[in-house]
XYZ file of C-alpha atoms in Angstrom:
701
model
C 29.637 24.963 -3.913
C 31.955 23.681 -1.180
C 34.490 21.598 -3.104
C 36.406 20.605 0.020
C 33.348 18.924 1.571
C 31.751 17.735 -1.696
C 28.678 19.820 -0.927
C 26.436 21.870 -3.190
C 25.040 24.983 -1.540
C 21.596 26.027 -2.752
C 19.704 29.114 -1.622
C 15.905 29.185 -1.515
C 13.848 32.372 -1.296
C 10.651 32.116 0.758
C 8.462 35.206 1.279
C 11.440 37.537 1.424
C 13.547 35.222 3.594
C 16.588 33.275 2.388
C 17.142 29.614 3.299
C 20.508 27.863 2.898
C 20.487 24.199 1.792
C 23.623 22.034 1.961
C 23.481 18.795 -0.036
C 25.981 16.026 -0.838
C 27.306 16.112 -4.396
C 30.084 13.867 -5.702
C 29.850 13.635 -9.508
C 31.688 11.092 -11.658
C 33.274 11.205 -15.086
C 33.548 8.397 -17.645
C 36.200 6.887 -19.907
C 35.807 4.781 -23.032
C 38.551 2.866 -24.821
C 39.438 -0.674 -25.844
C 38.683 -3.198 -23.089
C 42.364 -3.941 -22.478
C 43.159 -0.230 -22.091
C 40.267 0.286 -19.670
C 41.243 -2.649 -17.443
C 44.861 -1.477 -17.315
C 43.699 2.045 -16.483
C 41.364 0.735 -13.765
C 44.287 -1.010 -12.057
C 46.308 2.210 -12.048
C 43.411 4.363 -10.788
C 42.679 1.914 -7.957
C 46.005 2.863 -6.394
C 45.463 6.644 -6.598
C 44.536 8.436 -3.374
C 42.558 11.059 -5.329
C 40.070 8.429 -6.538
C 37.091 7.500 -4.339
C 35.614 4.745 -6.493
C 35.772 3.166 -9.950
C 33.417 0.748 -11.663
C 32.556 -0.576 -15.098
C 29.130 0.316 -16.432
C 27.171 0.483 -19.691
C 26.391 3.909 -21.170
C 25.380 5.570 -24.442
C 28.418 7.438 -25.774
C 27.444 8.301 -29.363
C 24.744 10.914 -29.874
C 21.881 9.374 -31.851
C 22.821 5.758 -31.127
C 21.004 3.738 -28.455
C 23.843 1.207 -28.388
C 25.496 1.111 -24.968
C 29.228 0.612 -24.513
C 31.273 -0.518 -21.543
C 32.855 2.540 -19.910
C 34.848 3.157 -16.757
C 33.065 5.364 -14.222
C 35.504 7.314 -12.028
C 34.388 9.128 -8.868
C 37.067 11.460 -7.459
C 37.383 11.930 -3.704
C 36.916 15.631 -4.218
C 34.902 17.561 -6.820
C 37.948 19.716 -7.467
C 39.932 16.660 -8.668
C 37.796 16.028 -11.783
C 39.846 18.351 -13.980
C 43.203 17.177 -12.636
C 42.423 13.469 -13.047
C 40.940 13.945 -16.519
C 43.988 15.791 -17.815
C 46.281 13.174 -16.317
C 44.373 10.264 -17.921
C 44.247 12.073 -21.260
C 48.016 12.580 -21.049
C 48.584 8.888 -20.242
C 46.629 7.984 -23.369
C 48.705 10.381 -25.477
C 45.573 12.502 -26.052
C 43.900 9.977 -28.379
C 43.685 6.598 -26.637
C 40.887 7.483 -24.205
C 37.577 9.221 -24.840
C 36.485 11.108 -21.743
C 32.915 12.127 -20.914
C 31.086 14.350 -18.407
C 34.337 16.103 -17.524
C 33.521 19.773 -17.992
C 29.750 20.005 -17.653
C 28.857 23.077 -15.597
C 28.585 21.598 -12.086
C 25.684 23.783 -10.941
C 23.639 22.843 -14.013
C 24.577 19.173 -13.605
C 23.532 19.154 -9.958
C 20.158 20.756 -10.666
C 19.411 18.325 -13.491
C 20.434 15.279 -11.444
C 18.132 16.437 -8.634
C 15.234 16.988 -11.035
C 14.976 20.738 -10.404
C 15.974 23.904 -12.240
C 16.883 27.556 -11.672
C 14.122 29.800 -10.275
C 11.793 26.804 -9.831
C 9.124 26.478 -7.142
C 10.472 23.734 -4.833
C 10.270 22.351 -1.300
C 13.107 20.821 0.734
C 12.099 17.942 3.010
C 15.488 17.679 4.711
C 16.874 15.100 2.280
C 15.676 15.981 -1.188
C 13.959 18.640 -3.272
C 10.300 18.216 -4.195
C 9.013 20.168 -7.179
C 5.665 20.358 -8.945
C 6.895 23.137 -11.236
C 7.387 22.608 -14.984
C 10.586 23.964 -16.519
C 9.065 25.016 -19.852
C 5.725 26.253 -18.478
C 4.556 29.490 -20.118
C 2.834 30.724 -16.956
C 4.606 30.291 -13.632
C 5.070 32.024 -10.293
C 7.909 34.534 -10.332
C 10.201 34.387 -7.280
C 10.083 37.492 -5.094
C 13.636 38.827 -4.996
C 14.929 41.630 -2.790
C 17.114 43.800 -5.031
C 19.765 46.320 -3.960
C 21.205 48.858 -6.408
C 24.770 49.892 -5.577
C 26.821 52.836 -6.864
C 29.858 54.777 -5.590
C 31.279 58.299 -5.600
C 34.904 59.409 -5.395
C 36.486 62.337 -3.573
C 37.141 64.251 -6.779
C 35.377 66.847 -8.915
C 36.738 65.349 -12.145
C 34.645 62.947 -14.192
C 37.630 60.617 -14.735
C 37.263 57.523 -12.530
C 40.607 56.488 -11.044
C 41.510 53.689 -8.628
C 44.034 56.077 -7.050
C 41.318 58.472 -5.854
C 39.692 57.733 -2.467
C 36.110 56.579 -2.172
C 33.706 59.220 -0.868
C 30.392 57.412 -0.492
C 28.497 54.240 -1.359
C 24.841 54.402 -2.311
C 22.675 51.325 -1.653
C 19.184 51.900 -3.030
C 18.162 55.289 -1.561
C 20.620 55.153 1.340
C 23.872 57.133 0.921
C 26.603 55.892 3.263
C 29.400 58.386 3.939
C 31.491 58.177 7.107
C 34.412 60.258 8.374
C 36.969 58.141 6.543
C 37.103 55.715 3.628
C 37.488 52.500 5.638
C 34.478 53.292 7.861
C 32.387 54.039 4.766
C 33.217 50.630 3.287
C 32.631 48.731 6.564
C 29.327 50.532 7.223
C 28.162 49.687 3.703
C 28.949 45.983 4.168
C 27.063 45.976 7.499
C 24.068 47.749 5.949
C 24.036 45.231 3.099
C 24.020 42.366 5.599
C 21.138 43.983 7.484
C 18.827 44.464 4.482
C 19.911 41.037 3.109
C 19.173 41.449 -0.632
C 18.975 38.458 -2.976
C 20.281 40.358 -5.994
C 22.861 43.141 -6.294
C 22.167 45.392 -9.280
C 25.499 47.125 -9.920
C 26.018 49.085 -13.123
C 29.627 48.453 -14.254
C 30.017 46.150 -11.254
C 32.449 43.796 -13.014
C 34.440 46.368 -14.926
C 34.648 49.118 -12.305
C 32.695 49.223 -9.026
C 33.573 45.898 -7.340
C 37.297 45.889 -8.269
C 37.459 49.551 -7.173
C 35.918 48.819 -3.743
C 38.233 45.808 -3.289
C 41.227 47.973 -4.237
C 40.317 50.778 -1.838
C 39.607 48.240 0.940
C 43.022 46.687 0.334
C 44.682 50.108 0.659
C 42.802 50.626 3.953
C 43.857 47.124 5.159
C 40.227 46.011 5.581
C 39.835 43.796 2.509
C 39.078 40.700 4.614
C 36.094 42.511 6.131
C 34.487 43.109 2.730
C 31.981 40.409 1.834
C 29.157 41.058 -0.623
C 27.842 37.492 -0.428
C 25.947 35.501 2.194
C 28.575 32.843 2.846
C 31.283 33.415 5.447
C 33.976 32.814 2.861
C 34.428 35.230 -0.035
C 36.843 35.034 -2.951
C 38.292 38.402 -3.917
C 39.559 37.050 -7.213
C 37.243 37.130 -10.219
C 35.613 33.897 -11.371
C 37.095 34.657 -14.801
C 39.704 37.235 -15.744
C 39.064 39.996 -18.261
C 39.935 39.242 -21.868
C 39.702 40.581 -25.412
C 38.779 38.209 -28.207
C 37.922 38.229 -31.910
C 34.358 37.342 -32.897
C 32.460 37.815 -36.171
C 34.810 40.440 -37.558
C 35.320 42.567 -34.461
C 37.291 42.659 -31.226
C 35.136 42.092 -28.137
C 36.134 43.031 -24.594
C 34.787 40.948 -21.731
C 35.381 42.281 -18.213
C 36.302 40.002 -15.334
C 33.475 38.085 -13.611
C 33.003 39.131 -9.966
C 30.452 36.712 -8.522
C 29.281 36.260 -4.936
C 28.179 33.248 -2.869
C 24.511 33.177 -1.898
C 23.730 36.424 -3.674
C 23.422 37.167 -7.385
C 25.493 40.057 -8.705
C 24.131 41.373 -12.002
C 26.187 43.955 -13.870
C 23.367 45.609 -15.812
C 25.796 47.687 -17.899
C 27.862 44.780 -19.223
C 25.145 42.104 -19.428
C 24.068 41.596 -23.044
C 20.961 39.571 -22.215
C 19.845 42.044 -19.545
C 20.280 44.968 -21.945
C 18.278 43.230 -24.659
C 15.520 41.572 -22.657
C 15.521 42.984 -19.134
C 15.481 41.060 -15.870
C 12.438 38.933 -16.746
C 13.971 37.795 -20.035
C 17.172 36.885 -18.216
C 15.240 34.993 -15.534
C 13.182 33.056 -18.099
C 16.262 31.880 -20.019
C 18.012 30.997 -16.741
C 15.012 28.860 -15.823
C 14.941 26.948 -19.131
C 18.716 26.593 -19.588
C 19.528 25.683 -15.964
C 22.288 28.296 -15.835
C 22.196 30.311 -12.578
C 21.022 33.896 -12.988
C 24.318 35.422 -11.811
C 26.390 33.456 -14.313
C 23.957 33.722 -17.232
C 23.966 37.520 -16.966
C 27.658 37.399 -17.961
C 27.236 34.925 -20.802
C 25.652 35.116 -24.228
C 22.663 33.535 -25.912
C 25.018 31.014 -27.554
C 26.072 29.578 -24.196
C 22.420 29.294 -23.173
C 21.374 27.344 -26.301
C 24.476 25.154 -25.968
C 23.569 24.300 -22.352
C 19.981 23.530 -23.386
C 21.329 21.068 -25.963
C 23.513 19.402 -23.316
C 20.505 19.182 -20.999
C 18.494 17.437 -23.735
C 21.330 14.984 -24.433
C 21.662 14.139 -20.718
C 17.874 13.798 -20.501
C 18.070 11.150 -23.243
C 20.745 9.275 -21.310
C 23.842 10.238 -23.330
C 27.254 10.926 -21.888
C 28.665 14.325 -22.868
C 32.040 14.221 -24.666
C 34.801 16.299 -23.143
C 35.814 17.572 -26.544
C 33.921 17.837 -29.796
C 34.080 14.427 -31.501
C 32.203 14.954 -34.778
C 34.823 15.894 -37.399
C 33.852 17.396 -40.731
C 33.483 14.856 -43.526
C 36.106 15.008 -46.269
C 35.059 16.887 -49.387
C 36.628 17.642 -52.731
C 37.178 21.317 -53.556
C 34.261 21.168 -56.006
C 31.998 19.600 -53.383
C 33.007 22.228 -50.833
C 32.140 25.054 -53.252
C 28.813 23.423 -53.996
C 27.741 22.778 -50.394
C 29.242 25.653 -48.380
C 27.554 28.638 -50.032
C 25.620 30.371 -47.259
C 22.245 32.052 -47.607
C 20.897 33.614 -50.803
C 21.531 37.332 -51.275
C 20.279 39.503 -54.151
C 21.844 42.938 -54.588
C 19.187 45.640 -54.192
C 18.187 47.848 -57.100
C 19.750 51.151 -55.989
C 17.466 54.173 -55.874
C 14.020 55.349 -54.835
C 11.067 52.968 -55.197
C 7.399 53.347 -54.331
C 4.662 50.845 -53.468
C 7.038 48.154 -52.115
C 6.197 45.271 -49.753
C 8.659 43.692 -47.318
C 8.101 40.016 -46.529
C 9.900 37.863 -43.964
C 9.938 34.124 -43.430
C 9.179 33.728 -39.716
C 12.265 32.345 -37.901
C 13.407 30.785 -41.184
C 16.538 28.947 -40.023
C 15.048 27.547 -36.775
C 11.936 26.441 -38.685
C 14.094 24.702 -41.312
C 15.974 22.873 -38.553
C 12.709 21.858 -36.893
C 10.770 20.982 -40.071
C 13.583 18.973 -41.697
C 14.873 17.366 -38.478
C 18.386 18.824 -38.834
C 20.629 17.853 -35.927
C 24.227 16.568 -35.663
C 23.086 12.995 -34.991
C 20.341 12.897 -37.658
C 22.424 14.236 -40.542
C 24.198 11.530 -42.584
C 22.936 8.878 -40.155
C 23.861 5.208 -40.649
C 20.334 3.881 -40.123
C 18.572 5.307 -43.198
C 20.948 6.252 -45.987
C 18.060 6.040 -48.470
C 15.953 8.487 -46.470
C 13.338 10.480 -48.407
C 14.572 13.590 -46.569
C 17.415 14.770 -48.813
C 19.250 18.104 -48.593
C 19.138 20.048 -51.895
C 22.424 20.441 -53.838
C 24.543 18.597 -51.241
C 23.703 14.893 -51.465
C 23.264 14.737 -47.672
C 20.451 12.661 -46.175
C 18.596 13.197 -42.893
C 17.318 10.521 -40.523
C 13.615 9.700 -40.849
C 13.475 7.310 -37.864
C 14.330 9.462 -34.868
C 13.791 13.094 -33.909
C 17.001 15.029 -33.345
C 17.951 16.817 -30.139
C 17.991 20.245 -31.802
C 14.542 19.932 -33.465
C 13.075 18.672 -30.174
C 14.521 21.673 -28.358
C 13.503 24.128 -31.090
C 9.906 22.946 -30.918
C 9.816 24.150 -27.306
C 11.603 27.429 -28.068
C 9.565 28.352 -31.168
C 6.299 27.694 -29.326
C 7.491 29.656 -26.288
C 8.427 32.696 -28.337
C 5.188 32.446 -30.337
C 3.162 32.631 -27.096
C 5.148 35.565 -25.714
C 5.028 37.437 -29.040
C 1.251 36.977 -29.295
C 0.793 38.286 -25.754
C 3.030 41.305 -26.460
C 0.387 42.491 -28.943
C -2.622 41.733 -26.749
C -4.458 44.497 -24.909
C -5.233 44.275 -21.212
C -1.983 42.574 -20.138
C 1.591 43.712 -19.495
C 2.669 44.054 -23.136
C 6.151 45.347 -22.251
C 6.836 42.279 -20.104
C 5.994 39.874 -22.924
C 7.917 42.028 -25.386
C 11.040 41.524 -23.241
C 10.404 37.793 -23.033
C 9.922 37.351 -26.778
C 13.094 39.382 -27.481
C 15.054 37.107 -25.121
C 13.980 34.026 -27.079
C 14.500 35.809 -30.381
C 18.216 35.949 -29.536
C 18.227 32.262 -28.630
C 16.689 31.427 -32.016
C 19.156 33.710 -33.809
C 22.225 31.942 -32.416
C 20.917 28.365 -32.626
C 21.723 28.320 -36.362
C 25.271 29.641 -35.962
C 26.074 27.121 -33.239
C 25.339 24.204 -35.577
C 28.501 25.075 -37.510
C 30.539 26.689 -34.738
C 33.849 24.872 -34.470
C 33.854 24.931 -30.652
C 30.211 23.905 -30.158
C 29.972 20.551 -28.351
C 27.609 19.112 -30.939
C 28.550 21.502 -33.753
C 28.716 20.033 -37.234
C 29.426 22.030 -40.385
C 27.175 19.770 -42.477
C 24.212 20.995 -40.390
C 25.099 24.583 -41.229
C 25.449 23.713 -44.919
C 22.119 21.868 -44.949
C 20.219 24.736 -43.322
C 21.547 27.319 -45.783
C 20.896 24.961 -48.688
C 17.234 24.584 -47.699
C 16.993 28.367 -47.211
C 18.322 29.065 -50.719
C 15.841 26.592 -52.141
C 12.975 28.248 -50.235
C 13.879 31.813 -51.266
C 14.381 30.817 -54.920
C 11.006 29.053 -54.916
C 9.354 32.157 -53.455
C 11.053 34.442 -55.996
C 9.973 32.220 -58.880
C 6.339 32.206 -57.729
C 6.290 35.967 -57.158
C 7.796 36.685 -60.578
C 5.311 34.338 -62.271
C 2.549 36.398 -60.652
C 4.056 39.580 -62.112
C 5.823 40.950 -59.035
C 9.280 42.589 -59.298
C 11.973 41.569 -56.793
C 13.728 44.730 -55.581
C 15.959 43.061 -52.981
C 16.398 39.733 -51.205
C 18.605 38.745 -48.294
C 18.620 35.395 -46.427
C 15.015 35.335 -45.168
C 13.538 38.622 -46.427
C 12.209 39.883 -49.754
C 11.277 43.348 -50.979
C 8.810 43.159 -53.855
C 7.054 45.718 -56.051
C 3.488 45.123 -57.159
C 2.606 44.858 -60.872
C -0.493 46.984 -60.305
C -1.229 49.859 -57.942
C -2.959 48.980 -54.638
C -2.277 45.255 -55.121
C -1.523 43.198 -51.973
C 0.633 40.012 -51.984
C -1.511 38.310 -49.314
C -2.959 35.567 -51.526
C 0.318 34.746 -53.327
C 2.240 34.746 -50.009
C -0.294 32.273 -48.549
C 0.198 30.053 -51.591
C 3.986 30.144 -51.065
C 3.532 29.544 -47.339
C 1.409 26.440 -47.974
C 3.865 25.086 -50.543
C 6.979 25.634 -48.417
C 5.507 24.941 -44.981
C 6.995 28.004 -43.275
C 5.000 31.117 -42.394
C 5.638 34.102 -44.696
C 4.798 37.350 -42.902
C 4.088 40.672 -44.592
C 6.355 42.970 -42.574
C 4.752 46.052 -44.083
C 3.973 48.161 -47.128
C 6.273 51.060 -47.972
C 4.867 54.192 -49.559
C 8.456 54.647 -50.695
C 11.850 53.124 -49.897
C 15.424 54.143 -50.779
C 18.149 51.521 -51.272
C 21.601 53.078 -50.983
C 24.828 52.144 -52.786
C 27.957 50.901 -51.046
C 30.346 53.742 -50.208
C 33.249 51.754 -51.657
C 31.914 49.877 -54.699
C 28.796 51.969 -55.469
C 26.778 48.790 -56.089
C 23.705 48.143 -53.965
C 24.584 47.839 -50.276
C 23.037 44.744 -48.725
C 21.693 46.449 -45.631
C 21.572 50.232 -46.149
C 18.109 51.612 -46.736
C 15.320 53.759 -45.316
C 11.622 53.812 -46.111
C 8.175 54.971 -44.991
C 5.485 52.460 -44.006
C 1.779 53.176 -44.486
C 1.557 53.591 -40.703
C 3.875 56.613 -40.884
C 6.760 54.710 -39.268
C 10.216 55.172 -40.788
C 12.400 52.071 -41.006
C 16.119 52.728 -41.436
C 19.042 50.300 -41.561
C 22.774 50.810 -42.047
C 22.787 54.628 -42.102
C 24.573 56.810 -39.515
C 21.351 57.141 -37.526
C 21.608 53.430 -36.682
C 25.347 53.311 -35.963
C 26.718 53.689 -32.451
C 30.012 55.314 -33.408
C 28.637 58.535 -34.932
C 27.950 61.717 -32.898
C 24.442 62.537 -31.773
C 24.332 65.705 -33.917
C 24.671 63.621 -37.102
C 21.933 61.279 -35.949
C 19.671 64.203 -35.062
C 20.315 65.724 -38.485
C 19.283 62.505 -40.222
C 16.192 62.238 -38.012
C 15.171 65.755 -39.056
C 15.788 64.943 -42.724
C 13.693 61.781 -42.478
C 10.976 63.797 -40.748
C 10.846 65.995 -43.867
C 10.727 62.966 -46.177
C 8.011 61.316 -44.059
C 5.578 63.949 -45.371
C 5.925 62.415 -48.846
C 3.323 59.827 -49.853
C 4.879 58.806 -53.150
C 7.871 59.104 -55.485
C 6.994 62.593 -56.795
C 6.413 64.088 -53.354
C 9.705 62.610 -52.125
C 11.608 64.331 -54.964
C 9.886 67.640 -54.158
C 11.027 67.403 -50.524
C 14.746 66.940 -51.329
C 15.510 70.726 -51.253
C 13.890 70.995 -47.795
C 15.962 68.055 -46.561
C 19.121 69.738 -47.867
C 18.153 72.855 -45.903
C 18.347 70.719 -42.756
C 22.025 69.962 -43.514
C 22.645 73.671 -44.094
C 21.039 74.624 -40.769
C 23.123 72.068 -38.872
C 26.251 73.399 -40.569
C 25.391 76.958 -39.493
C 24.856 75.752 -35.908
C 28.325 74.170 -35.901
C 29.942 77.333 -37.271
C 28.152 79.474 -34.651
C 28.957 77.069 -31.802
C 25.286 76.346 -31.109
C 25.654 72.567 -30.752
C 26.335 71.022 -27.337
C 29.785 69.421 -27.095
C 28.189 66.198 -25.827
C 26.390 65.921 -29.176
C 29.731 66.004 -31.034
C 31.240 62.947 -29.340
C 32.545 60.056 -31.473
C 32.520 56.528 -30.036
C 35.143 54.060 -31.270
C 35.670 50.423 -30.346
C 39.396 49.798 -29.906
C 40.716 46.942 -32.036
C 44.294 46.722 -30.730
C 46.708 47.887 -28.062
C 48.077 51.429 -28.280
C 51.567 50.070 -29.066
C 50.233 48.392 -32.229
C 49.017 51.610 -33.870
C 51.488 52.560 -36.601
C 49.564 55.602 -37.859
C 49.056 58.496 -35.471
C 45.313 58.854 -36.118
C 42.568 60.353 -33.949
C 42.031 57.111 -32.047
C 45.702 56.825 -31.115
C 45.692 60.442 -29.920
C 42.731 59.636 -27.673
C 44.462 56.496 -26.342
C 47.571 58.524 -25.493
C 45.375 60.842 -23.403
C 43.906 57.851 -21.560
C 47.406 56.546 -20.896
C 48.489 59.906 -19.468
C 45.398 59.838 -17.223
C 46.459 56.345 -16.009
C 43.344 54.746 -17.503
C 43.996 51.414 -19.212
C 41.946 50.738 -22.338
C 41.776 47.120 -23.505
C 41.089 45.995 -27.087
C 37.333 45.646 -27.482
C 36.515 48.518 -25.127
C 34.983 51.718 -26.495
C 36.368 55.228 -26.098
C 34.564 58.559 -26.552
C 36.122 61.811 -27.716
C 35.560 65.074 -29.609
C 37.845 66.398 -32.360
C 39.508 69.716 -31.480
C 42.010 70.115 -34.331
C 42.378 67.186 -36.710
C 45.598 68.521 -38.292
C 47.443 69.302 -35.053
C 50.624 67.345 -34.338
C 49.967 67.449 -30.566
C 47.741 64.694 -29.217
C 46.053 66.844 -26.554
C 45.177 69.437 -29.207
C 43.850 66.948 -31.769
C 41.159 65.355 -29.619
C 39.695 65.563 -26.134
C 38.482 62.394 -24.426
C 35.047 62.688 -22.811
C 36.542 62.158 -19.327
C 38.481 65.441 -19.706
C 35.814 67.314 -21.663
C 35.411 71.004 -20.909
C 32.374 72.757 -22.377
C 34.679 75.631 -23.357
C 36.918 73.354 -25.451
C 37.164 74.408 -29.062
C 36.150 72.055 -31.864
C 37.447 71.530 -35.400
C 34.622 73.218 -37.333
C 35.930 72.166 -40.769
C 36.178 68.532 -39.663
C 32.607 68.426 -38.351
C 31.257 70.187 -41.448
C 32.888 67.510 -43.609
C 31.096 64.828 -41.571
C 27.758 66.417 -42.502
C 28.604 66.135 -46.176
């Protein structure tokens, strides 16, 4: 985007060649207030040099209402002035007098939608406008042919520690290793080679967090920074699009590296991209296509941002203005009403111990299906048009509109169908099953977050009553299912949100017929996840009552399913995970309760053998590495624990660790008072380093 010229730059890929399109783009924003306030504001704005044009127009400002209101449309002289003018007007109105709209919509997404096109679409440019016959939500479509370049670097050092102070040795682009006589020539030659092969996408592992800032830093030291351009445009910003930050989310500290993006070329950091890790390039491309978020940017964002943008797209499609700030406050409730309505999903503590002949059943995409089936959306809940609606939310007294379909249900219908198609194809022989597996996983994440965003305080159309309604329906559904199963003689072993574990009243009895009956009554598909020959539900380590998500069991197919144990946790060393795998391999030979009990001594022998290997030094040091996510700065640690000792080593090595980043280390001597003797960070690991045998033996127990 060229903000100085009010131009949007779009790149087309045609048979391996790139085509640059420059198009006029001068978006407006809108203001609503009392007529007198708007006319006074219009007079003031007319005299501002930053304003190109103002006019009064009629627009829909309230989601769900077709009533149009008179608003003031303001077109700045420059795209870059939208933010400045909006803040100034908001300040003039003392932050409450004016309602502002279409202020902070992502400009690239807005441009594409206004032009009737979308990311990765098949289009033609006739010199004035785009022409497209492609369909945004098509299941089958032509995939653009992208030239991809993988980039990595090496330093002039034998140590594994990566430091910005150490010179660059070589840059590898695909299979070509570029290494000149000096550092500056290596960098310049790499930039020239990149320009010659002209890739569309740069695949750079740790590109945001390490590689790109490192190359910029070394180029700056060599006084050649202005010659480094990884994009296609002549201009290149060396500052990140967004700075690095640590933030708190869902009970943990998350670290987000800076965003280093390029013009005309997509930089994808495959190491730090959540969506790429989970669903691969094709999953990322498919979500980019449907959300209208450019591939480069989406790779740095989460599924929540994608679903939020899709909702905005739907609202714009229906002709609504998008509020600058969330404008749907929570309705007032008494304390009793709050306790009654805000209760979350239903959870039943598991019956701790070993069970045989157990079925696991899951309601397919329960929350999204509830939202779709019951028309739950911010504008349909507690609507003014049908307060006596037949569609009532259990236990809350809320009603749902029966006259119009909500934005979220309309969107979910597309998403649920899309995932259903991809999931079906992932199980079909004769086609690329792995491709469709990636695609269905991508949309699985979109469905997972769509529920949370209904109650998220920062979501544009978030509304806590939606969240409360969804969980209320889910409790009603699970309780209905439990009641019907128990009437049929089944025992409920465990239940959590959308899943049930049930034990048959008679041997070799299948819940297929009763589950179909429940499915027909509720209207949501109830899948039989599998039949366990045996399953173990573990107690909580702290309270000793049944842990909600700690179990392991053996399906009829011979597959072991484990949740919540060390094997599934990223922070534990590989040797502990391998030990548990070997123990489960022993237990997998058991077909029933009695055989499981008989195999316990053999499983205990596995622990003994691993202990002997530790004592005899027969386990690779790399298999003894702990991984810990840092929750705070080193200065905030009051207790000198193992993590602080590791952080001190990083500090001495001039490596800055931010909250939310993970560190890896082995324990050398837990009781030592010297930091370098207590632990050894993986960057300084020597295969001859001693380990704390007693400490590691205790971990096995």
